[in-house]
């Protein structure tokens, strides 16, 4: 009998079954069985067969992927095998996006062509401004982004045509580029500011800062240290394997909906405070705490389960999120330009106490990517509602890398989980007089 198998005995029938175990790159955390192999386990022939019940997919692999690898116990994150620490130090966001989307680092010609392609797609249809004008002044910019991304599918007659790799690449290039323009326009509208159009002569991060902060009556030159910091933040946020929003992207894409609608759906998932909306929730929390002296009381409220420690904990990382470490270091570089954001002192005190307190240690709760990022964004002059938007911009490359992989995966079909039904057995309609 092969060692790479399970022998299952169904005690209801005494029958035994052998189910093969397969592996991905690593045996350590890639061993799996096909859930469909459980269907053969029945009592009666007419039974549906055994399912795996796994609410929130705590232990379910929905796909095979070669895009991103996380080792939650060791705090490892790699994009296509490259450690996030090396990419953050040596790469740029667009080069990292190319790596995620194509599987390899680009040559200098490939990178130059990719950068030119992205720069060429920066403009958005003028009538998008009419959409934006429909939003109330001060509307949450992430809600605006989700809406406009969905609307983008109506601007391209070929939006629903994914019949060739070339067309898929066109959709990908449009979205990677335009998500930044739409994001900046959302910010400008919500603050009553005139739109600043994309400048194809600028790099991705520099162009985004220019669209955010330039004004018609001044000459805005983003500080190179802030440009570099934003590049690093974009690299760190670009992908994270099968997180909630990436799974949503795959799920929507699996019905062959267009990638613009799928990206809008993924952004909707990211908006949640348990996911990408946490960076906004962290700032709200820090502002509510207000002073380092109030940290112990807040920690006690967390332990009484009255509140969450926003930006802490992770479904996969049971060690320090490697991105949080890099972001924490980046904060100091940003503060040299912007001045120190005093909220970081509260954040560091929260981390210091939490990492010594058994409530957090026993639950393996560590700072995640969202714990320090908002502090940087605030120091850059951005309001809290923009922080999930800053997350969505680079994550669009990761969502599209996951979408592209799913579209090219012969094993993938429309996503349609089963359920364990716990409702009524059949019953007859009751007329109003008899209720
Ligand atoms: C992101 O999946 C990804 O990769 C996501 C992401 C990405 O790049 O795509 O990394 C980005 O979304 C990061 C996470 C951002 N969210 C937050 O910071 C919100 C605060 N964190 C928690 O809500 C929570 O930690 C989650 C949602 C992140 C993870 O939740 P899980 O895996 O479902 O864990 P859980 O809720 O079952 O918690 C286990 C225990 C529980 O205590 P017990 O009931 O077992 O006693 O830990 C406690 C929880 O109450 N707990 C927390 C806590 N997080 C977990 N208690 C206080 N504060 C927290 N933040």
Short mmCIF file of C-alpha atoms and ligand atoms in Angstrom, two decimals:
data_model
loop_
_atom_site.label_atom_id
_atom_site.label_comp_id
_atom_site.label_asym_id
_atom_site.label_seq_id
_atom_site.Cartn_x
_atom_site.Cartn_y
_atom_site.Cartn_z
CA UNK A 1 0.00 0.00 0.00
CA UNK A 2 1.44 3.44 -0.93
CA UNK A 3 2.57 5.48 2.07
CA UNK A 4 1.08 8.56 0.43
CA UNK A 5 -2.52 7.67 1.20
CA UNK A 6 -5.16 7.61 3.91
CA UNK A 7 -6.92 4.38 4.79
CA UNK A 8 -10.37 5.38 6.05
CA UNK A 9 -12.66 2.97 7.83
CA UNK A 10 -16.30 3.96 7.88
CA UNK A 11 -17.47 2.57 11.21
CA UNK A 12 -21.06 2.84 10.05
CA UNK A 13 -20.45 0.11 7.49
CA UNK A 14 -17.05 -1.39 8.37
CA UNK A 15 -15.91 -0.58 4.82
CA UNK A 16 -12.40 0.80 4.27
CA UNK A 17 -11.28 3.20 1.61
CA UNK A 18 -7.84 4.26 0.43
CA UNK A 19 -7.55 7.93 -0.48
CA UNK A 20 -4.34 9.25 -2.09
CA UNK A 21 -2.40 12.07 -0.45
CA UNK A 22 -0.77 14.54 -2.82
CA UNK A 23 1.66 17.38 -2.21
CA UNK A 24 2.53 20.79 -3.56
CA UNK A 25 6.05 22.22 -3.46
CA UNK A 26 6.45 21.30 0.21
CA UNK A 27 5.43 18.12 2.00
CA UNK A 28 5.43 20.09 5.26
CA UNK A 29 2.38 22.19 4.47
CA UNK A 30 1.07 21.09 1.11
CA UNK A 31 -0.25 17.62 1.83
CA UNK A 32 -3.88 17.20 0.82
CA UNK A 33 -6.55 14.78 -0.23
CA UNK A 34 -9.17 15.51 -2.87
CA UNK A 35 -12.40 16.21 -1.01
CA UNK A 36 -14.22 14.64 -3.96
CA UNK A 37 -12.55 11.33 -3.00
CA UNK A 38 -14.70 11.37 0.16
CA UNK A 39 -17.90 11.14 -1.89
CA UNK A 40 -17.40 7.39 -2.33
CA UNK A 41 -17.91 6.95 1.42
CA UNK A 42 -21.61 6.12 1.76
CA UNK A 43 -23.98 4.02 3.81
CA UNK A 44 -26.63 3.60 1.12
CA UNK A 45 -25.80 3.69 -2.57
CA UNK A 46 -28.20 6.58 -3.07
CA UNK A 47 -26.38 8.69 -0.45
CA UNK A 48 -24.66 11.85 -1.70
CA UNK A 49 -21.50 10.67 0.03
CA UNK A 50 -19.25 12.25 2.60
CA UNK A 51 -18.39 15.99 2.45
CA UNK A 52 -15.87 17.99 4.40
CA UNK A 53 -17.63 20.62 6.57
CA UNK A 54 -15.32 23.65 6.83
CA UNK A 55 -17.00 26.99 7.71
CA UNK A 56 -14.83 29.97 6.62
CA UNK A 57 -12.57 27.47 4.84
CA UNK A 58 -10.22 27.15 7.81
CA UNK A 59 -8.74 23.97 6.36
CA UNK A 60 -9.74 23.95 2.70
CA UNK A 61 -7.44 24.43 -0.28
CA UNK A 62 -9.57 25.94 -3.04
CA UNK A 63 -6.87 25.82 -5.68
CA UNK A 64 -3.29 25.02 -6.54
CA UNK A 65 -1.25 28.18 -6.94
CA UNK A 66 2.35 29.15 -7.64
CA UNK A 67 1.92 32.89 -7.11
CA UNK A 68 2.56 33.46 -3.39
CA UNK A 69 3.80 31.32 -0.53
CA UNK A 70 3.22 32.02 3.16
CA UNK A 71 4.65 30.02 6.05
CA UNK A 72 2.48 31.24 8.93
CA UNK A 73 4.54 29.61 11.68
CA UNK A 74 7.85 30.97 10.45
CA UNK A 75 6.54 34.34 9.27
CA UNK A 76 7.67 33.78 5.69
CA UNK A 77 6.16 35.52 2.64
CA UNK A 78 7.49 34.97 -0.90
CA UNK A 79 6.17 36.16 -4.27
CA UNK A 80 7.02 33.54 -6.90
CA UNK A 81 9.74 32.29 -4.57
CA UNK A 82 11.36 35.66 -3.90
CA UNK A 83 11.38 36.71 -0.19
CA UNK A 84 9.31 39.81 0.49
CA UNK A 85 12.25 41.37 2.35
CA UNK A 86 14.41 41.27 -0.80
CA UNK A 87 11.66 42.60 -3.05
CA UNK A 88 10.88 45.45 -0.62
CA UNK A 89 14.56 46.41 -0.55
CA UNK A 90 15.50 45.96 -4.22
CA UNK A 91 12.39 45.97 -6.42
CA UNK A 92 9.74 48.46 -7.48
CA UNK A 93 6.00 48.01 -7.34
CA UNK A 94 5.59 47.62 -11.11
CA UNK A 95 8.46 45.14 -11.30
CA UNK A 96 6.87 43.16 -8.46
CA UNK A 97 3.47 43.34 -10.17
CA UNK A 98 5.08 41.97 -13.35
CA UNK A 99 6.63 39.14 -11.30
CA UNK A 100 3.29 38.24 -9.71
CA UNK A 101 1.44 38.36 -13.02
CA UNK A 102 4.03 36.61 -15.22
CA UNK A 103 5.95 34.37 -12.83
CA UNK A 104 9.43 35.75 -13.49
CA UNK A 105 11.32 38.98 -12.91
CA UNK A 106 11.34 41.02 -16.14
CA UNK A 107 14.39 41.74 -18.27
CA UNK A 108 15.23 45.42 -18.61
CA UNK A 109 13.40 45.58 -21.95
CA UNK A 110 10.39 43.72 -20.54
CA UNK A 111 10.27 46.06 -17.54
CA UNK A 112 10.55 49.15 -19.72
CA UNK A 113 7.75 47.90 -21.96
CA UNK A 114 5.58 47.05 -18.95
CA UNK A 115 6.13 50.46 -17.39
CA UNK A 116 5.24 52.15 -20.68
CA UNK A 117 2.10 50.01 -21.02
CA UNK A 118 0.94 50.89 -17.51
CA UNK A 119 1.71 54.58 -18.05
CA UNK A 120 -0.24 54.50 -21.32
CA UNK A 121 -3.38 53.24 -19.56
CA UNK A 122 -3.44 55.88 -16.82
CA UNK A 123 -6.28 57.98 -18.21
CA UNK A 124 -9.89 57.13 -17.43
CA UNK A 125 -13.03 57.95 -19.44
CA UNK A 126 -14.17 61.51 -18.81
CA UNK A 127 -17.69 60.38 -17.97
CA UNK A 128 -16.30 58.66 -14.85
CA UNK A 129 -16.33 62.19 -13.47
CA UNK A 130 -20.12 62.11 -13.74
CA UNK A 131 -20.15 58.98 -11.58
CA UNK A 132 -17.97 60.67 -9.03
CA UNK A 133 -20.12 63.78 -9.04
CA UNK A 134 -22.99 61.57 -7.93
CA UNK A 135 -21.26 60.82 -4.63
CA UNK A 136 -21.95 63.10 -1.69
CA UNK A 137 -19.06 65.32 -0.63
CA UNK A 138 -17.06 63.42 2.02
CA UNK A 139 -18.23 59.98 0.85
CA UNK A 140 -16.03 57.09 1.95
CA UNK A 141 -13.46 56.73 -0.80
CA UNK A 142 -13.35 52.92 -0.60
CA UNK A 143 -17.09 52.78 -1.26
CA UNK A 144 -16.54 55.06 -4.21
CA UNK A 145 -13.67 52.92 -5.53
CA UNK A 146 -15.71 49.71 -5.36
CA UNK A 147 -18.53 51.38 -7.28
CA UNK A 148 -16.39 52.91 -10.01
CA UNK A 149 -14.37 49.73 -10.54
CA UNK A 150 -17.63 47.89 -11.20
CA UNK A 151 -18.73 50.63 -13.57
CA UNK A 152 -15.48 50.25 -15.53
CA UNK A 153 -16.85 47.04 -17.05
CA UNK A 154 -19.39 49.17 -18.96
CA UNK A 155 -16.69 51.27 -20.61
CA UNK A 156 -15.09 48.55 -22.69
CA UNK A 157 -17.06 46.63 -25.33
CA UNK A 158 -14.44 43.88 -24.94
CA UNK A 159 -14.70 43.81 -21.11
CA UNK A 160 -16.38 40.41 -21.09
CA UNK A 161 -14.11 38.95 -23.75
CA UNK A 162 -11.37 36.86 -22.12
CA UNK A 163 -10.98 34.59 -25.13
CA UNK A 164 -7.26 35.19 -25.59
CA UNK A 165 -4.21 35.81 -23.42
CA UNK A 166 -3.75 39.10 -25.26
CA UNK A 167 -7.21 40.31 -24.25
CA UNK A 168 -6.65 39.13 -20.67
CA UNK A 169 -3.36 41.04 -20.59
CA UNK A 170 -5.17 44.14 -21.91
CA UNK A 171 -7.74 43.96 -19.11
CA UNK A 172 -4.95 43.41 -16.59
CA UNK A 173 -2.92 46.39 -17.79
CA UNK A 174 -5.97 48.66 -17.76
CA UNK A 175 -6.89 47.69 -14.20
CA UNK A 176 -3.37 47.81 -12.73
CA UNK A 177 -2.97 51.32 -14.11
CA UNK A 178 -6.42 52.81 -13.80
CA UNK A 179 -7.10 51.69 -10.22
CA UNK A 180 -4.59 54.34 -9.11
CA UNK A 181 -6.22 57.07 -11.19
CA UNK A 182 -9.70 56.13 -9.99
CA UNK A 183 -8.45 56.04 -6.39
CA UNK A 184 -6.89 59.49 -6.67
CA UNK A 185 -10.02 60.89 -8.35
CA UNK A 186 -12.18 59.46 -5.55
CA UNK A 187 -10.00 61.22 -3.00
CA UNK A 188 -10.04 64.50 -4.89
CA UNK A 189 -13.83 64.43 -5.30
CA UNK A 190 -14.46 63.53 -1.66
CA UNK A 191 -12.41 66.57 -0.64
CA UNK A 192 -13.87 68.95 -3.21
CA UNK A 193 -10.57 69.24 -5.03
CA UNK A 194 -10.04 69.49 -8.80
CA UNK A 195 -8.83 66.34 -10.53
CA UNK A 196 -5.15 66.02 -11.34
CA UNK A 197 -4.68 63.84 -14.40
CA UNK A 198 -2.08 61.06 -14.60
CA UNK A 199 1.37 62.05 -15.86
CA UNK A 200 2.86 59.31 -18.04
CA UNK A 201 6.36 60.69 -17.45
CA UNK A 202 6.23 59.80 -13.74
CA UNK A 203 6.79 56.45 -12.04
CA UNK A 204 3.78 54.63 -10.62
CA UNK A 205 4.07 55.80 -7.00
CA UNK A 206 5.22 59.31 -7.93
CA UNK A 207 2.33 59.67 -10.38
CA UNK A 208 -0.13 58.55 -7.71
CA UNK A 209 1.20 61.06 -5.17
CA UNK A 210 1.02 63.74 -7.84
CA UNK A 211 -2.64 62.95 -8.58
CA UNK A 212 -3.36 63.05 -4.85
CA UNK A 213 -1.54 66.18 -3.77
CA UNK A 214 -0.76 68.43 -6.73
CA UNK A 215 -2.92 71.50 -7.26
CA UNK A 216 -3.41 73.68 -10.35
CA UNK A 217 -1.95 76.70 -8.60
CA UNK A 218 1.21 75.17 -7.11
CA UNK A 219 4.09 72.99 -8.29
CA UNK A 220 4.05 69.76 -6.27
CA UNK A 221 7.26 67.75 -6.13
CA UNK A 222 6.80 64.56 -4.07
CA UNK A 223 9.71 63.94 -1.72
CA UNK A 224 11.78 60.99 -3.06
CA UNK A 225 11.71 59.41 0.41
CA UNK A 226 7.89 59.36 0.32
CA UNK A 227 7.91 57.95 -3.21
CA UNK A 228 10.26 55.17 -2.08
CA UNK A 229 8.15 54.49 1.03
CA UNK A 230 5.00 54.19 -1.08
CA UNK A 231 6.76 51.84 -3.50
CA UNK A 232 7.71 49.62 -0.55
CA UNK A 233 4.17 49.73 0.85
CA UNK A 234 2.73 48.83 -2.55
CA UNK A 235 5.16 45.91 -2.88
CA UNK A 236 4.22 44.62 0.58
CA UNK A 237 0.48 44.80 -0.14
CA UNK A 238 0.57 43.34 -3.66
CA UNK A 239 -0.53 39.76 -2.93
CA UNK A 240 -1.13 37.33 -0.11
CA UNK A 241 -2.31 34.02 -1.63
CA UNK A 242 -5.90 32.95 -0.92
CA UNK A 243 -7.03 35.74 1.43
CA UNK A 244 -10.68 36.76 1.58
CA UNK A 245 -10.52 39.24 -1.31
CA UNK A 246 -8.36 37.04 -3.54
CA UNK A 247 -10.79 34.17 -3.00
CA UNK A 248 -13.62 36.54 -3.90
CA UNK A 249 -11.77 37.53 -7.07
CA UNK A 250 -11.40 33.88 -8.00
CA UNK A 251 -15.00 33.13 -7.11
CA UNK A 252 -16.48 35.92 -9.20
CA UNK A 253 -14.06 35.22 -12.06
CA UNK A 254 -14.97 31.53 -12.01
CA UNK A 255 -18.40 32.36 -13.46
CA UNK A 256 -16.59 34.10 -16.35
CA UNK A 257 -17.74 37.49 -15.14
CA UNK A 258 -15.46 40.20 -16.49
CA UNK A 259 -12.29 41.10 -14.52
CA UNK A 260 -13.52 44.64 -13.82
CA UNK A 261 -16.60 43.33 -11.99
CA UNK A 262 -14.45 40.70 -10.25
CA UNK A 263 -12.00 43.37 -9.11
CA UNK A 264 -14.88 45.47 -7.77
CA UNK A 265 -16.09 42.45 -5.82
CA UNK A 266 -12.62 41.76 -4.46
CA UNK A 267 -12.33 45.40 -3.39
CA UNK A 268 -15.67 45.02 -1.66
CA UNK A 269 -14.30 42.09 0.34
CA UNK A 270 -11.13 44.01 1.17
CA UNK A 271 -13.24 46.91 2.49
CA UNK A 272 -14.25 44.91 5.55
CA UNK A 273 -12.62 45.85 8.90
CA UNK A 274 -11.54 42.25 9.43
CA UNK A 275 -9.56 42.44 6.18
CA UNK A 276 -8.11 45.46 4.40
CA UNK A 277 -10.36 47.87 6.26
CA UNK A 278 -8.34 47.09 9.40
CA UNK A 279 -5.74 49.74 8.60
CA UNK A 280 -8.48 52.36 8.93
CA UNK A 281 -9.80 50.67 12.09
CA UNK A 282 -6.30 50.81 13.60
CA UNK A 283 -6.12 54.58 13.23
CA UNK A 284 -9.61 54.99 14.69
CA UNK A 285 -8.48 52.79 17.61
CA UNK A 286 -5.23 54.73 18.16
CA UNK A 287 -7.09 58.04 18.04
CA UNK A 288 -9.65 56.69 20.52
CA UNK A 289 -6.87 55.59 22.90
CA UNK A 290 -5.40 59.04 22.50
CA UNK A 291 -2.43 58.72 24.82
CA UNK A 292 0.15 56.08 25.82
CA UNK A 293 -1.12 56.23 29.40
CA UNK A 294 -4.51 54.89 28.23
CA UNK A 295 -3.00 51.77 26.59
CA UNK A 296 -3.24 49.45 29.64
CA UNK A 297 -6.98 50.13 29.97
CA UNK A 298 -7.55 49.47 26.29
CA UNK A 299 -5.67 46.19 26.55
CA UNK A 300 -7.93 45.22 29.45
CA UNK A 301 -10.99 46.04 27.30
CA UNK A 302 -9.60 43.75 24.61
CA UNK A 303 -9.12 40.98 27.15
CA UNK A 304 -12.70 41.51 28.34
CA UNK A 305 -13.63 41.07 24.66
CA UNK A 306 -15.26 44.46 24.50
CA UNK A 307 -13.06 45.50 21.57
CA UNK A 308 -10.55 44.00 19.17
CA UNK A 309 -6.90 44.95 19.07
CA UNK A 310 -7.13 46.20 15.49
CA UNK A 311 -4.20 45.29 13.27
CA UNK A 312 -3.39 42.26 15.41
CA UNK A 313 -3.92 38.60 14.60
CA UNK A 314 -4.01 36.67 11.38
CA UNK A 315 -5.60 33.51 10.01
CA UNK A 316 -2.28 32.25 8.67
CA UNK A 317 0.54 34.07 10.49
CA UNK A 318 1.01 32.67 13.97
CA UNK A 319 4.20 34.65 14.13
CA UNK A 320 5.11 38.24 13.37
CA UNK A 321 3.75 39.29 9.94
CA UNK A 322 6.98 39.95 8.00
CA UNK A 323 5.31 42.88 6.28
CA UNK A 324 4.60 44.59 9.61
CA UNK A 325 8.30 44.55 10.46
CA UNK A 326 9.22 46.26 7.21
CA UNK A 327 6.40 48.80 7.50
CA UNK A 328 7.50 49.65 11.05
CA UNK A 329 11.01 50.37 9.73
CA UNK A 330 9.61 52.39 6.82
CA UNK A 331 7.68 54.60 9.24
CA UNK A 332 10.90 56.07 10.63
CA UNK A 333 12.09 56.97 7.11
CA UNK A 334 8.77 58.69 6.36
CA UNK A 335 8.81 60.59 9.65
CA UNK A 336 12.17 62.09 8.75
CA UNK A 337 10.29 63.89 5.97
CA UNK A 338 6.83 64.40 7.44
CA UNK A 339 7.61 64.73 11.12
CA UNK A 340 6.86 62.02 13.66
CA UNK A 341 3.28 60.78 13.94
CA UNK A 342 2.80 60.56 17.73
CA UNK A 343 0.28 57.77 17.28
CA UNK A 344 3.19 55.43 16.60
CA UNK A 345 4.15 55.71 20.27
CA UNK A 346 0.71 54.37 21.21
CA UNK A 347 1.02 51.60 18.61
CA UNK A 348 4.45 50.56 19.85
CA UNK A 349 3.21 50.51 23.46
CA UNK A 350 0.22 48.39 22.43
CA UNK A 351 2.60 45.99 20.70
CA UNK A 352 5.03 45.93 23.64
CA UNK A 353 2.32 45.09 26.18
CA UNK A 354 0.48 42.65 23.91
CA UNK A 355 3.61 40.66 23.10
CA UNK A 356 4.22 40.17 26.84
CA UNK A 357 0.60 39.33 27.76
CA UNK A 358 -0.53 35.72 27.75
CA UNK A 359 -3.92 36.61 26.27
CA UNK A 360 -2.17 37.53 23.03
CA UNK A 361 0.82 35.19 23.28
CA UNK A 362 -1.36 32.13 23.92
CA UNK A 363 -3.48 33.02 20.89
CA UNK A 364 -0.41 33.79 18.78
CA UNK A 365 -1.62 37.30 18.05
CA UNK A 366 1.00 39.53 16.47
CA UNK A 367 0.88 42.79 14.52
CA UNK A 368 -0.21 42.23 10.93
CA UNK A 369 0.23 44.30 7.78
CA UNK A 370 -2.46 46.75 8.86
CA UNK A 371 -1.03 47.68 12.27
CA UNK A 372 1.52 50.29 11.23
CA UNK A 373 0.55 51.15 7.64
CA UNK A 374 -2.16 53.68 8.47
CA UNK A 375 0.23 55.60 10.72
CA UNK A 376 2.43 56.17 7.68
CA UNK A 377 -0.47 57.13 5.44
CA UNK A 378 -1.67 59.64 8.03
CA UNK A 379 1.84 61.12 8.27
CA UNK A 380 1.75 61.50 4.47
CA UNK A 381 -1.39 63.60 4.88
CA UNK A 382 -4.05 61.07 3.91
CA UNK A 383 -7.38 60.70 5.75
CA UNK A 384 -8.30 57.33 7.32
CA UNK A 385 -10.94 56.42 4.74
CA UNK A 386 -8.18 56.33 2.10
CA UNK A 387 -6.19 53.60 3.84
CA UNK A 388 -8.20 50.63 2.47
CA UNK A 389 -7.93 52.36 -0.93
CA UNK A 390 -4.14 52.41 -0.59
CA UNK A 391 -4.36 48.68 0.11
CA UNK A 392 -6.57 48.03 -2.92
CA UNK A 393 -4.30 49.76 -5.43
CA UNK A 394 -1.37 47.32 -5.25
CA UNK A 395 -3.57 44.37 -4.32
CA UNK A 396 -5.23 44.77 -7.73
CA UNK A 397 -2.06 43.24 -9.23
CA UNK A 398 -2.32 40.28 -6.85
CA UNK A 399 -6.03 39.80 -7.48
CA UNK A 400 -5.35 39.78 -11.22
CA UNK A 401 -2.45 37.35 -10.84
CA UNK A 402 -4.78 34.99 -8.98
CA UNK A 403 -7.54 35.57 -11.55
CA UNK A 404 -5.19 34.91 -14.48
CA UNK A 405 -3.94 31.71 -12.84
CA UNK A 406 -7.52 30.56 -12.22
CA UNK A 407 -8.55 31.33 -15.81
CA UNK A 408 -5.64 29.24 -17.10
CA UNK A 409 -6.17 26.37 -14.64
CA UNK A 410 -7.78 23.39 -16.40
CA UNK A 411 -8.98 22.09 -13.03
CA UNK A 412 -10.97 25.21 -12.21
CA UNK A 413 -14.73 25.40 -12.80
CA UNK A 414 -17.43 27.73 -11.50
CA UNK A 415 -17.04 27.96 -7.73
CA UNK A 416 -20.07 26.42 -6.07
CA UNK A 417 -19.63 24.99 -2.54
CA UNK A 418 -22.14 22.50 -1.05
CA UNK A 419 -23.86 22.82 2.36
CA UNK A 420 -24.96 20.76 5.31
CA UNK A 421 -28.72 21.36 5.33
CA UNK A 422 -30.19 21.74 8.82
CA UNK A 423 -33.60 23.14 7.97
CA UNK A 424 -37.12 21.62 8.01
CA UNK A 425 -38.03 18.43 6.25
CA UNK A 426 -40.82 18.92 3.72
CA UNK A 427 -44.01 20.53 5.06
CA UNK A 428 -47.30 21.76 3.50
CA UNK A 429 -48.27 25.39 2.94
CA UNK A 430 -50.38 26.87 5.76
CA UNK A 431 -53.09 29.27 4.67
CA UNK A 432 -53.38 32.54 6.55
CA UNK A 433 -56.52 31.46 8.41
CA UNK A 434 -54.69 28.45 9.83
CA UNK A 435 -51.46 30.25 11.00
C1 LIG B 1 -5.55 41.24 6.46
O1 LIG B 1 -5.85 36.53 5.01
C2 LIG B 1 -4.93 37.42 4.68
O2 LIG B 1 -3.88 37.11 4.17
C3 LIG B 1 -5.33 38.86 4.97
C4 LIG B 1 -4.24 39.91 4.77
C5 LIG B 1 -3.84 40.07 3.33
O3 LIG B 1 -2.73 40.56 3.07
O4 LIG B 1 -4.70 39.81 2.44
O5 LIG B 1 -3.08 39.56 5.53
C6 LIG B 1 -4.71 41.29 5.23
O6 LIG B 1 -6.75 41.16 6.34
C7 LIG B 1 -4.88 41.22 7.81
C8 LIG B 1 -5.89 41.11 8.99
C9 LIG B 1 -6.50 42.48 9.28
N1 LIG B 1 -7.56 42.38 10.28
C10 LIG B 1 -7.40 42.84 11.55
O7 LIG B 1 -6.33 43.28 11.98
C11 LIG B 1 -8.66 42.81 12.40
C12 LIG B 1 -8.30 42.28 13.80
N2 LIG B 1 -7.93 40.87 13.65
C13 LIG B 1 -8.95 39.87 13.95
O8 LIG B 1 -10.26 40.23 13.59
C14 LIG B 1 -8.50 38.46 13.53
O9 LIG B 1 -7.26 38.27 14.05
C15 LIG B 1 -8.49 38.08 12.06
C16 LIG B 1 -9.78 38.35 11.40
C17 LIG B 1 -7.39 38.79 11.34
C18 LIG B 1 -8.22 36.57 11.99
O10 LIG B 1 -9.30 35.96 12.58
P1 LIG B 1 -9.39 34.35 12.74
O11 LIG B 1 -8.28 33.69 12.03
O12 LIG B 1 -10.79 33.95 12.42
O13 LIG B 1 -9.09 34.14 14.26
P2 LIG B 1 -10.20 34.10 15.39
O14 LIG B 1 -11.15 35.21 15.25
O15 LIG B 1 -10.75 32.71 15.46
O16 LIG B 1 -9.31 34.39 16.71
C19 LIG B 1 -8.69 33.36 17.45
C20 LIG B 1 -8.71 33.88 18.89
C21 LIG B 1 -10.11 34.24 19.38
O17 LIG B 1 -10.10 34.11 20.79
P3 LIG B 1 -10.83 32.77 21.45
O18 LIG B 1 -12.31 32.91 21.07
O19 LIG B 1 -10.17 31.59 20.79
O20 LIG B 1 -10.58 32.91 22.93
O21 LIG B 1 -7.96 35.11 18.99
C22 LIG B 1 -8.84 36.18 19.34
C23 LIG B 1 -10.24 35.71 19.06
O22 LIG B 1 -11.18 36.36 19.95
N3 LIG B 1 -8.46 37.31 18.47
C24 LIG B 1 -8.39 38.58 18.86
C25 LIG B 1 -7.92 39.29 17.75
N4 LIG B 1 -7.74 38.45 16.72
C26 LIG B 1 -8.07 37.22 17.16
N5 LIG B 1 -8.67 39.16 20.05
C27 LIG B 1 -8.48 40.51 20.11
N6 LIG B 1 -8.03 41.26 19.07
C28 LIG B 1 -7.75 40.70 17.88
N7 LIG B 1 -7.32 41.43 16.87
#
